[in-house]
Coordinates of C-alpha atoms in Angstrom, one line a residue:
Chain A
X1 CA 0.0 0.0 0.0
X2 CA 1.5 3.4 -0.9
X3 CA 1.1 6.6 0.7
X4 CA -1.2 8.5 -2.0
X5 CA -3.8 5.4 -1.3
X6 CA -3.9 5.3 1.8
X7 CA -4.6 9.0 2.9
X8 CA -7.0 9.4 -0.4
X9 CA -9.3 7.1 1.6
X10 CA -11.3 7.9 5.0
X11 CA -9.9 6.2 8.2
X12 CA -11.4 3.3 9.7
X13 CA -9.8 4.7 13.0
X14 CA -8.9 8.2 13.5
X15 CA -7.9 8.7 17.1
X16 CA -7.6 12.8 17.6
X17 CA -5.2 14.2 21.0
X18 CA -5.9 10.7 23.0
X19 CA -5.1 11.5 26.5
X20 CA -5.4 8.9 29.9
X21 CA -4.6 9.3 33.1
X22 CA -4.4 6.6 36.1
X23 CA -4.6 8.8 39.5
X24 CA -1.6 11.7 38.7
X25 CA -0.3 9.6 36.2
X26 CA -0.5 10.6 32.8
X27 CA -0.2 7.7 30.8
X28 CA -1.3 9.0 27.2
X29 CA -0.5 12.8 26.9
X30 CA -1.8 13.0 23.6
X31 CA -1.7 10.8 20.1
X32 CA -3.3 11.7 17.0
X33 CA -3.3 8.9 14.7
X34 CA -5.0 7.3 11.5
X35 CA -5.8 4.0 10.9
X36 CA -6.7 2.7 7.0
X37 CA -8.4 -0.1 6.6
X38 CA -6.5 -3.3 5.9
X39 CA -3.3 -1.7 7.5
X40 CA -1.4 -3.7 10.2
X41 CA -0.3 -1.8 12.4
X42 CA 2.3 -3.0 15.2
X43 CA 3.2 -0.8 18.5
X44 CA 6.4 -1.0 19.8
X45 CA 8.4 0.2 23.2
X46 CA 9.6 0.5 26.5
X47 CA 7.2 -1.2 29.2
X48 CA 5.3 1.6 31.1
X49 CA 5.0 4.0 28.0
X50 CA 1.7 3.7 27.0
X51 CA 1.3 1.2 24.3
X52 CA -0.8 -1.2 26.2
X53 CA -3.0 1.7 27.8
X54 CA -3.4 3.4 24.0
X55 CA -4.4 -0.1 22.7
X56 CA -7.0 -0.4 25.4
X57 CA -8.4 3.3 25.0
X58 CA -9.2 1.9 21.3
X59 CA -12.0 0.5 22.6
X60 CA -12.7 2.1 25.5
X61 CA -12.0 -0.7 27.9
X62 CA -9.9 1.9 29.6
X63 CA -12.3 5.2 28.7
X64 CA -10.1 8.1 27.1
X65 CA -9.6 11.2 29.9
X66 CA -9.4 13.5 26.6
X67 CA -9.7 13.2 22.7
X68 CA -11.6 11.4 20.3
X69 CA -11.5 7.9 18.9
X70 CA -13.4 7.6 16.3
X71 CA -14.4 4.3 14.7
X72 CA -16.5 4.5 11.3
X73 CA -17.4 7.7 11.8
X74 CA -18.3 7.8 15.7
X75 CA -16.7 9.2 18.5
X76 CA -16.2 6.0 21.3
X77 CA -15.2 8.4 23.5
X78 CA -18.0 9.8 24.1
X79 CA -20.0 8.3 26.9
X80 CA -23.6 9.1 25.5
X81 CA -22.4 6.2 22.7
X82 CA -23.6 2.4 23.4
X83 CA -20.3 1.0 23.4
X84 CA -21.5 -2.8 23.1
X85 CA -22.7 -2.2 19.7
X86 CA -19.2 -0.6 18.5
X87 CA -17.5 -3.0 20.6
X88 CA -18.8 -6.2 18.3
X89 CA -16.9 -5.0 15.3
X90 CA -13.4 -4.4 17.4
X91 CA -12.1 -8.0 18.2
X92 CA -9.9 -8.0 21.0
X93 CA -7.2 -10.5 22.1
X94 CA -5.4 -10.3 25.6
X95 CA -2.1 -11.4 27.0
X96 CA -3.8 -13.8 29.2
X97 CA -6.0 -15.1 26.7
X98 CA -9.1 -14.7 29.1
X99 CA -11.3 -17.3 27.8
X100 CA -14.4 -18.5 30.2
X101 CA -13.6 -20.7 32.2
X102 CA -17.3 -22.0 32.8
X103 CA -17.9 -22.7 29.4
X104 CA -16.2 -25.1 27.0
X105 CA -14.2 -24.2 24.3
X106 CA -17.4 -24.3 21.5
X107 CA -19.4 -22.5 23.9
X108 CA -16.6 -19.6 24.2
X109 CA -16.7 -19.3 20.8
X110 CA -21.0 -19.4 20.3
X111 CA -21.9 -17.1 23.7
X112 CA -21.4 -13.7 21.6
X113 CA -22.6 -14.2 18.3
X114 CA -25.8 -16.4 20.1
X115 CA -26.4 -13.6 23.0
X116 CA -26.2 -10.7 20.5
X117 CA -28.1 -12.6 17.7
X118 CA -30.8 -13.5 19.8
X119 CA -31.4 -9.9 21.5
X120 CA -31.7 -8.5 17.8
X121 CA -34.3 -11.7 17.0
X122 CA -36.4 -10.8 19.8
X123 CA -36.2 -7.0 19.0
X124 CA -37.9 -7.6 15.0
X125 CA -40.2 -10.3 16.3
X126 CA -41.5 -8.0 18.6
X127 CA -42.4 -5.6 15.9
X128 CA -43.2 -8.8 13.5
X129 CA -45.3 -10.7 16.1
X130 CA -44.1 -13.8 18.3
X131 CA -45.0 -16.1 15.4
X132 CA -41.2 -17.7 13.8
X133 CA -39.2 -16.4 17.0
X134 CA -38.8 -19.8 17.8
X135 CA -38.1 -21.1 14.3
X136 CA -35.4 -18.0 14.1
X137 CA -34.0 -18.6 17.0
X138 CA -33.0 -22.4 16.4
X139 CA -31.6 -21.7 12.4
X140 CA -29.6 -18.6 14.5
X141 CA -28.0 -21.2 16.9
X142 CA -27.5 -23.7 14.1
X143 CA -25.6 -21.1 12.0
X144 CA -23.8 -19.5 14.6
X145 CA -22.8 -23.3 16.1
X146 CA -21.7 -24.3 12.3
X147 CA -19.7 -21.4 11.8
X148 CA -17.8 -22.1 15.6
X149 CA -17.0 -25.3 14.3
X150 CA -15.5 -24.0 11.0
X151 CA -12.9 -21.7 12.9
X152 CA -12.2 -24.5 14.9
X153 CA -11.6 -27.0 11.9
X154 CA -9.7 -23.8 10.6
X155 CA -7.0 -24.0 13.1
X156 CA -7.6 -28.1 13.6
X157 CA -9.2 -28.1 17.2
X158 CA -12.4 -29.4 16.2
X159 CA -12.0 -32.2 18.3
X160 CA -11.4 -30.1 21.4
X161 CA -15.1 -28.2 21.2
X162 CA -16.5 -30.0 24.2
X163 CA -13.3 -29.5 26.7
X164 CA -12.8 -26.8 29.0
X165 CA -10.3 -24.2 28.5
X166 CA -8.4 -25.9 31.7
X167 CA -7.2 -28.9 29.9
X168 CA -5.5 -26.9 27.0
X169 CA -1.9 -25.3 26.5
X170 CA -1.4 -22.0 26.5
X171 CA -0.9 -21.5 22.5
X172 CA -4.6 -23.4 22.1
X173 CA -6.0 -21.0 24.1
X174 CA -4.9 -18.0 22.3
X175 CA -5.6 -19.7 18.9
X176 CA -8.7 -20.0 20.0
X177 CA -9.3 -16.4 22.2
X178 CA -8.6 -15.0 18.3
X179 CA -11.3 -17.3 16.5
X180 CA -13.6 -16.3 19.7
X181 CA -13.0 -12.6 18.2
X182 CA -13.4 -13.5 14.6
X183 CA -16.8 -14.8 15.5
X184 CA -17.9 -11.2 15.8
X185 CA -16.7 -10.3 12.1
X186 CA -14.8 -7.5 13.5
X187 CA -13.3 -5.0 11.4
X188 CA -10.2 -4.6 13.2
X189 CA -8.6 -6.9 15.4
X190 CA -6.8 -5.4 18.9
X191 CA -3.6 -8.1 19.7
X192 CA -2.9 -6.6 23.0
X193 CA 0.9 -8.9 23.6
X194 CA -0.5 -12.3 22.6
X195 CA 2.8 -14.5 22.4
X196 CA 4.2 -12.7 25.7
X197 CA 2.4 -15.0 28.3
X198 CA 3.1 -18.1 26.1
X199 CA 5.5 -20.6 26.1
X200 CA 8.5 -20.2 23.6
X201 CA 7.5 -23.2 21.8
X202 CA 4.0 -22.1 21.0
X203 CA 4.6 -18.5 20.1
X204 CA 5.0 -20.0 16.8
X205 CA 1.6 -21.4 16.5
X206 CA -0.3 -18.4 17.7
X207 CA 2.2 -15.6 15.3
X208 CA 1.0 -18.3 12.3
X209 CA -2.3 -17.8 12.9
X210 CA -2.5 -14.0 13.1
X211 CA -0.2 -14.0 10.1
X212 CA -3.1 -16.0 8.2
X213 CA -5.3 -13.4 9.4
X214 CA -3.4 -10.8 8.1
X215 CA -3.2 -12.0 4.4
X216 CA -6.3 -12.4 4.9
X217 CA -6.7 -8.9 4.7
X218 CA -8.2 -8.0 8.4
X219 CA -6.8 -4.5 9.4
X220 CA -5.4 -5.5 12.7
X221 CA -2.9 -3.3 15.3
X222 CA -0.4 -5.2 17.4
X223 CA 1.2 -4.6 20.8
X224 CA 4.0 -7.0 20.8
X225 CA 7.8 -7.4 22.1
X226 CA 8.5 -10.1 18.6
X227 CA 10.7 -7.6 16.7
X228 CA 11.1 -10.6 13.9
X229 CA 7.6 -10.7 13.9
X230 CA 6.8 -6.9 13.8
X231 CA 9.4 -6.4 10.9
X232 CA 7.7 -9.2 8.9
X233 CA 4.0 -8.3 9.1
X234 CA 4.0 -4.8 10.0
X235 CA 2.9 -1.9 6.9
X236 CA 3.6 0.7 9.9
X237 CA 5.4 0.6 13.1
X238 CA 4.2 3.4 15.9
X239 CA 7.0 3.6 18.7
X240 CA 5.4 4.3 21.8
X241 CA 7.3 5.8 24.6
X242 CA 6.4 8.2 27.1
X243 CA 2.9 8.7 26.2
X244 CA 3.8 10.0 22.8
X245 CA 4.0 7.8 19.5
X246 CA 7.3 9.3 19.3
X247 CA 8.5 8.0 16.1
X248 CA 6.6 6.2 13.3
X249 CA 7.3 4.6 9.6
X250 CA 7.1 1.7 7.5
X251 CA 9.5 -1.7 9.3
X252 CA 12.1 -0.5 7.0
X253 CA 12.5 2.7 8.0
X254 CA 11.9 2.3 11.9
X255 CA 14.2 -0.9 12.0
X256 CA 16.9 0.4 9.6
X257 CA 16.6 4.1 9.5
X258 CA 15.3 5.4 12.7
X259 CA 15.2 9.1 13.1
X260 CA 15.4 9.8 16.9
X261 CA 18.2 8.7 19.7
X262 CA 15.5 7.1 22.0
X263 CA 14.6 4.7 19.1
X264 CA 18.0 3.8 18.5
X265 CA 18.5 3.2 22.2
X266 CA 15.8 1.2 22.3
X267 CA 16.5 -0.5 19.3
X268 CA 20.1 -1.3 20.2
X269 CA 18.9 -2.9 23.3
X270 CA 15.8 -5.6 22.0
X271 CA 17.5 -6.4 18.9
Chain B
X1 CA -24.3 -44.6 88.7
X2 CA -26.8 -47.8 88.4
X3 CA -29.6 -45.7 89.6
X4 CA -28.8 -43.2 88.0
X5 CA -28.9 -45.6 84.6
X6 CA -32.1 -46.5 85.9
X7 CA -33.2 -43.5 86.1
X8 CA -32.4 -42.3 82.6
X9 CA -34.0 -45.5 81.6
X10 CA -37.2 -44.9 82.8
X11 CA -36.8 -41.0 81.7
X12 CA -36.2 -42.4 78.2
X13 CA -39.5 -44.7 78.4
X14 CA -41.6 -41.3 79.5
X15 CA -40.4 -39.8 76.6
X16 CA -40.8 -42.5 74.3
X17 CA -44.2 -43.1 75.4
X18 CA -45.1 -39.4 74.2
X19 CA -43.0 -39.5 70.8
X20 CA -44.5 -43.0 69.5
X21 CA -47.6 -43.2 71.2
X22 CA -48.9 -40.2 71.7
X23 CA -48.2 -38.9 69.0
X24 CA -45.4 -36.7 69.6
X25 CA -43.4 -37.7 66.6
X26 CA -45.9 -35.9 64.3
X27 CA -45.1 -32.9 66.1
X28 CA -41.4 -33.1 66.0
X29 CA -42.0 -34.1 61.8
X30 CA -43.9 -31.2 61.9
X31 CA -41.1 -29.0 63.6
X32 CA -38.6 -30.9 61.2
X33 CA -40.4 -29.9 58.0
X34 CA -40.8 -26.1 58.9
X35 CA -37.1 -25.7 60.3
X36 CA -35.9 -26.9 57.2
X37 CA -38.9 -25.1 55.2
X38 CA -37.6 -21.8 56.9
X39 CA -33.7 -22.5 55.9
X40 CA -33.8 -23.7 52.4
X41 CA -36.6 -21.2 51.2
X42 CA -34.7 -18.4 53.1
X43 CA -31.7 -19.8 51.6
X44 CA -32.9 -19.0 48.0
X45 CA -34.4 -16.2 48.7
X46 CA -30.9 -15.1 50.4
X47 CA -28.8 -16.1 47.7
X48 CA -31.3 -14.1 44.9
X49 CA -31.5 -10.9 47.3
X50 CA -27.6 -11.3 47.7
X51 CA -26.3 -11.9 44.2
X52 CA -28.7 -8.4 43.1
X53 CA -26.8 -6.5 45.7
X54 CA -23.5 -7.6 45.1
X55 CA -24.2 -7.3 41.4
X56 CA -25.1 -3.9 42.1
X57 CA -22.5 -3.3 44.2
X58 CA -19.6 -4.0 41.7
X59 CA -20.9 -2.0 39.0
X60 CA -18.9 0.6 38.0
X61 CA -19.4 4.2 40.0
X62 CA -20.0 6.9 37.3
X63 CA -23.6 6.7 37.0
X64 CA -25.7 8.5 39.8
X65 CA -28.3 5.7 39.7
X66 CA -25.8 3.1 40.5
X67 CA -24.5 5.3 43.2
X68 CA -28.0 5.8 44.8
X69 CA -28.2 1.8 44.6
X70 CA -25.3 0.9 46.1
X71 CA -26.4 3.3 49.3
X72 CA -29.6 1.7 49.4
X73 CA -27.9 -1.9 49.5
X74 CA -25.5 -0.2 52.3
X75 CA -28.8 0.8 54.5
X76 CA -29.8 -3.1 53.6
X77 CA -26.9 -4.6 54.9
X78 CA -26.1 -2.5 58.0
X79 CA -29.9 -3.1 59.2
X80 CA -29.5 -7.1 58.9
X81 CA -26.5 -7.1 59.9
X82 CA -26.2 -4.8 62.7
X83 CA -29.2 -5.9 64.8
X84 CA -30.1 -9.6 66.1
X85 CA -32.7 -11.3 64.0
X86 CA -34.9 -11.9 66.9
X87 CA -35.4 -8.0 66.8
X88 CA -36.1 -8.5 62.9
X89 CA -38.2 -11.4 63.4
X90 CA -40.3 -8.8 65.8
X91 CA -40.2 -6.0 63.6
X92 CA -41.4 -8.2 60.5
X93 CA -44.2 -9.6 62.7
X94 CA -45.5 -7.1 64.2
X95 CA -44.7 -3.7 62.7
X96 CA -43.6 -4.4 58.9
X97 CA -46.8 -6.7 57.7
X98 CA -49.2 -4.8 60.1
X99 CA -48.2 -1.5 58.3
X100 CA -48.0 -3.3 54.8
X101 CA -51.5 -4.3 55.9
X102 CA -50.5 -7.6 55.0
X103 CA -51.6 -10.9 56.6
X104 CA -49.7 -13.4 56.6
X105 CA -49.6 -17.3 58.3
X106 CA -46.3 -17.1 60.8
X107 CA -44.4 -19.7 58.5
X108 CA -44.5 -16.8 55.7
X109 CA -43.5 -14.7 57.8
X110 CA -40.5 -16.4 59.6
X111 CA -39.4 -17.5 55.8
X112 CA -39.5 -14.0 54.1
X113 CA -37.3 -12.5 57.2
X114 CA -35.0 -15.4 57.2
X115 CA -34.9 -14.9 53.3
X116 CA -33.8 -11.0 54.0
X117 CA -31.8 -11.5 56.7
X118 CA -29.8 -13.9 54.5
X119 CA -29.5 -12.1 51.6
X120 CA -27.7 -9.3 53.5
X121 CA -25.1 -11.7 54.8
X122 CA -25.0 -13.6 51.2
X123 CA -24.5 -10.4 49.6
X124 CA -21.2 -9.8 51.3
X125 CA -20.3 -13.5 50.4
X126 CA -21.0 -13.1 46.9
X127 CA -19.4 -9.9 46.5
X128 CA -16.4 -11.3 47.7
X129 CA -16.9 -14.6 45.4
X130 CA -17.2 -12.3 42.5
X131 CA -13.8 -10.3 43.2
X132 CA -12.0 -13.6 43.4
X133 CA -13.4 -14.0 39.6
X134 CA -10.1 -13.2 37.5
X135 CA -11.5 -9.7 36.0
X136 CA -9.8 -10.6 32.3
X137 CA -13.2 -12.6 32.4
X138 CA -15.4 -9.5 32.5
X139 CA -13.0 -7.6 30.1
X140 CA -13.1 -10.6 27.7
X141 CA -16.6 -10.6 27.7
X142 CA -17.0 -6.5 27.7
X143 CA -14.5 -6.6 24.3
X144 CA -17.3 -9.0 22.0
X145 CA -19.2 -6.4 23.1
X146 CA -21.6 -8.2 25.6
X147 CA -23.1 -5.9 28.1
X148 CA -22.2 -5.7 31.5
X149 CA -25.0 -7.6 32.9
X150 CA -25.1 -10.4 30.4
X151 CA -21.3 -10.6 31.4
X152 CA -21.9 -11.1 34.9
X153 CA -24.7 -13.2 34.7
X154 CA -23.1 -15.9 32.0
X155 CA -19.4 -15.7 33.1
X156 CA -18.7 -14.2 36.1
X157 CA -21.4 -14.9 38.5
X158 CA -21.7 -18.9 38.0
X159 CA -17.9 -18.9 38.5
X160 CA -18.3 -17.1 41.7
X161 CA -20.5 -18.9 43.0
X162 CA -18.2 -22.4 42.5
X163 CA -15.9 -20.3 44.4
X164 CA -18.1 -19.3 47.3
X165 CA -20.0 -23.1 47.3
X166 CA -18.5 -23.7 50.8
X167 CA -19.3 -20.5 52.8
X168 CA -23.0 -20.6 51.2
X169 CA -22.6 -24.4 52.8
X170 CA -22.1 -22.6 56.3
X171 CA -24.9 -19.6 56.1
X172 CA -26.9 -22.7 55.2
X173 CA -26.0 -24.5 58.4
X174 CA -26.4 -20.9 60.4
X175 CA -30.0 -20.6 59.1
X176 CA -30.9 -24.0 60.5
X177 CA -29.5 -23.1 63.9
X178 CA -31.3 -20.0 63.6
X179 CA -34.7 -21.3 63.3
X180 CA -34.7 -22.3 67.0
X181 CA -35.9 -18.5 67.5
X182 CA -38.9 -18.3 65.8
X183 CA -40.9 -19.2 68.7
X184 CA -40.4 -15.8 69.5
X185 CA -43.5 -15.0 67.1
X186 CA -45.3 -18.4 67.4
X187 CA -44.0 -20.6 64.5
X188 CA -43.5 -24.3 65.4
X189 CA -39.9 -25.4 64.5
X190 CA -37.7 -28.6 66.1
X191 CA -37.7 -26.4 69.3
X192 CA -40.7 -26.0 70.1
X193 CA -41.7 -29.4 69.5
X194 CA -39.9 -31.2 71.6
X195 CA -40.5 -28.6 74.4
X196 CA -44.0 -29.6 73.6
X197 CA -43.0 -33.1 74.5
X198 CA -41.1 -32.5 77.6
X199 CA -44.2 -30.2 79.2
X200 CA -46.3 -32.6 78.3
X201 CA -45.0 -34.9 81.5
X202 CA -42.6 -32.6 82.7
X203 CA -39.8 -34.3 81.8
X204 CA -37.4 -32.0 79.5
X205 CA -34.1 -34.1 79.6
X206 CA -34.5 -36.5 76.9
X207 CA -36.6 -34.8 75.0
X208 CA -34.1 -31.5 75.0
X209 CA -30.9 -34.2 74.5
X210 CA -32.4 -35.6 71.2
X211 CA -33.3 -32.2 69.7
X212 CA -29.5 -31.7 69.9
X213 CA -28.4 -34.8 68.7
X214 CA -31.2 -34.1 65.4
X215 CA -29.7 -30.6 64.6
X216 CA -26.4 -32.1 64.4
X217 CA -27.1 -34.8 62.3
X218 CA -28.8 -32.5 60.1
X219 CA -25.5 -29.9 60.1
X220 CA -23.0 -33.0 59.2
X221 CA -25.5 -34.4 56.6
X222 CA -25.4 -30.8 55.0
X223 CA -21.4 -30.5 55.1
X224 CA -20.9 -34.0 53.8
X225 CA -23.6 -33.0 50.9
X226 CA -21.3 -30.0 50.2
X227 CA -18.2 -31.9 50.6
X228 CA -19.5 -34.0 47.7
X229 CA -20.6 -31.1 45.8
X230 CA -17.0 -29.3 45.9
X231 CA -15.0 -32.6 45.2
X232 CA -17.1 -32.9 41.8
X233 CA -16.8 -29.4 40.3
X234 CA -13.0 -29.3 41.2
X235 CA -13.2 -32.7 39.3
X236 CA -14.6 -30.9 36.1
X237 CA -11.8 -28.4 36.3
X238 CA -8.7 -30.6 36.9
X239 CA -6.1 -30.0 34.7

């Protein structure tokens, strides 16, 4: 993707002077950003600079102190806005994976898509009469059950639908926290450092699967320490440090051209 | 110390003769069936009223609503905690229902109080049982963009409640031993009948010696059912 077609297009996310703060601290003092659609975007930097905190003001699981975010046209900073609704088209995958515990692994992936699909059933058969609710309701949970199992058959865990997330390792959990999100049909996909709580041998399997995901076209932004993995996949790298995206550009110019001295120091130290 | 076998002997026969014969065993099924009547309904009751309040109480402060809610609850739980619930057995009986202009049989009565009373105390439980919840799980469920509620109520809460299985096991056993006071407003429970049996020769020892053996058997019969319970779910989740 080159420059001129990317900023001739409107931007799926156009964050505008983000600010948090936690107590004193100010965490984000500031960022003003676009993001096109189909870009991957990977955030980079010290701990404690932000880029964790500026992934999770994206969608408001930490709610902005200042600025906009604005996702297809609305401002998610603003409190008046149903966040749930926005919130089902920004998948989100976490360090700890955080699947439910109480469910099993096909009921992880259903309890979205089923809860959501059945609230918008029951809001049109109340305007369309009771009559079909029913009817509706059990070709919903048959579709949304058929898809689950095709993202599991997509990463081959088919066969592990009816366990709980207890008796898996650490990369099946992840692979299966990111179909969970693709469930949703997101837009954009949050990676908030998936490989970091993982084992080394099964950073592999979960970096595979969001690389699939990413020729795949999904626009996707990703917090990550995996500077291999950043170079490879990323169309832009934001440097986060001191909440400021203090230095920006395409892998090839952040990894082998950076501009400022903290990049380089920071560079000369993780690679 | 023969005679004094002797003695309990024929104190044992007096009571026998009123529990099989005359018909005191009805009474003491009768007491049975309302002690636990009072427990397990207030039980329910207890753990609905409790999970709303902690539920309320672990919603997130920037709304004024939730703010006015969570002081109600407050006011809740200081009450029925802070005085004794022979004073709220009193005040159900004969000032709360009276002014409600409500009648209802004693057994009601004793059941809905024990039902509040316990709510307070299984609110505080549950609250606890849900901040032992990892909180990824609410933030996992928040991010697909499932409301708060639906959150709680399909992830959160039933894992809490695995957590807190034990300590609802004991507020159980507490409301059993707590039923021995309604008496106080004329309900019949396992107290009262077997003082029924003892005046009815005036002979209280046996009489008062197997209530105590009944409510005990009763309290290990409930921990051993809980025992069981726990040993299951922690089989579903071993690694």
């Amino acid at each position: 993707m080159t420059e001129s077609e990317t900023t001739a297009r409107t931007p799926l996310i156009r964050i505008e002077d983000l600010q948090k703060r936690f107590g004193s601290l100010q965490v984000l003092k500031g960022i003003t950003e676009n993001v096109y659609e189909g870009e991957k975007i990977v955030v980079i930097g010290p701990s404690g600079g932000g880029k964790s905190t500026f992934l999770r003001c994206l969608n408001c699981m930490e709610d902005p102190d200042g600025g906009s975010i604005f996702f297809e046209g609305v401002d998610l900073a603003d409190l008046k806005v149903d966040i749930n609704v926005h919130r089902e088209h920004i998948g989100m995958v976490f360090q700890s994976f955080n699947l439910f515990s109480n469910k099993t692994v096909l009921e992880n992936i259903m309890l979205a898509p089923l809860t959501i699909g059945t609230r918008r059933l029951r809001k049109e058969s109340l305007r369309q009469g009771l009559r079909g609710y029913r009817k509706a309701k059990k070709e919903l949970t048959d579709r949304v059950r058929e898809e689950a199992m095709s993202l599991l058959k997509r990463i081959g865990l088919e066969e592990k639908a009816d366990e709980y997330p207890s008796k898996l390792s650490g990369g099946q959990k992840q692979r299966i926290a990111i179909i969970r999100a693709l469930a949703m049909h997101p837009k954009v996909m949050l990676f908030d450092e998936p490989t970091s709580a993982l084992d080394p041998e099964m950073v592999g399997e979960v970096l595979d699967l969001i690389r699939k995901l990413a020729d795949a076209g999904m626009t996707m932004i990703i917090v990550t320490h995996e500077m291999g993995f950043a170079r490879e996949i990323a169309d832009r790298v934001f440097f986060i440090s001191d909440g400021v995206i203090s230095e920006q550009g395409t892998p090839d110019e952040f990894f082998n051209h950076p501009r400022q001295e903290r990049t380089r120091d920071f560079l000369s130290k993780v690679l | 110390m023969p005679s004094l076998i002797a003695d309990f002997a024929k104190k044992w026969e007096k009571f026998y003769h009123v529990f099989a014969e005359s018909g005191g065993y009805r009474e003491v099924l009768l007491g049975l069936r309302n002690t636990l009547l009072i427990a397990v309904l207030g039980l329910l009751i207890g753990i609905l009223i409790g999970t709303l309040i902690a539920a309320v109480k672990v919603l997130p402060r920037y709304k004024r609503v939730t703010r006015f809610f969570q002081k109600v609850c407050d006011v809740y739980v200081a009450f029925f905690r802070g005085t004794p619930m022979v004073v709220q057995l009193l005040l159900g009986y004969y000032v709360l229902f009276p002014l409600l202009g409500i009648s209802l049989p004693v057994l009601e009565v004793c059941i809905i109080v024990f039902g509040l009373n316990s709510g307070a105390y299984v609110s505080e439980i549950m609250r606890g049982g849900i901040q032992s919840v990892d909180p990824g799980q609410m933030e996992a469920g928040r991010a697909l963009g499932l409301s708060f509620s639906v959150t709680m109520g399909k992830v959160v809460i039933p894992q809490a409640v695995k957590n807190i299985l034990p300590t609802l096991g004991n507020e159980f056993i507490t409301l059993i031993k707590e039923t021995s006071i309604v008496n106080f407003i004329g309900a019949t429970d396992l107290c009262v009948a077997f003082r029924y049996i003892g005046t009815n020769n005036y002979e209280f020892m046996v009489p008062y010696l197997v209530m105590a053996v009944i409510y005990i058997v009763l309290v290990l019969l409930i921990t051993w059912g809980i025992r069981t319970m726990e040993r299951r779910m922690k089989r579903s989740d071993r690694v």
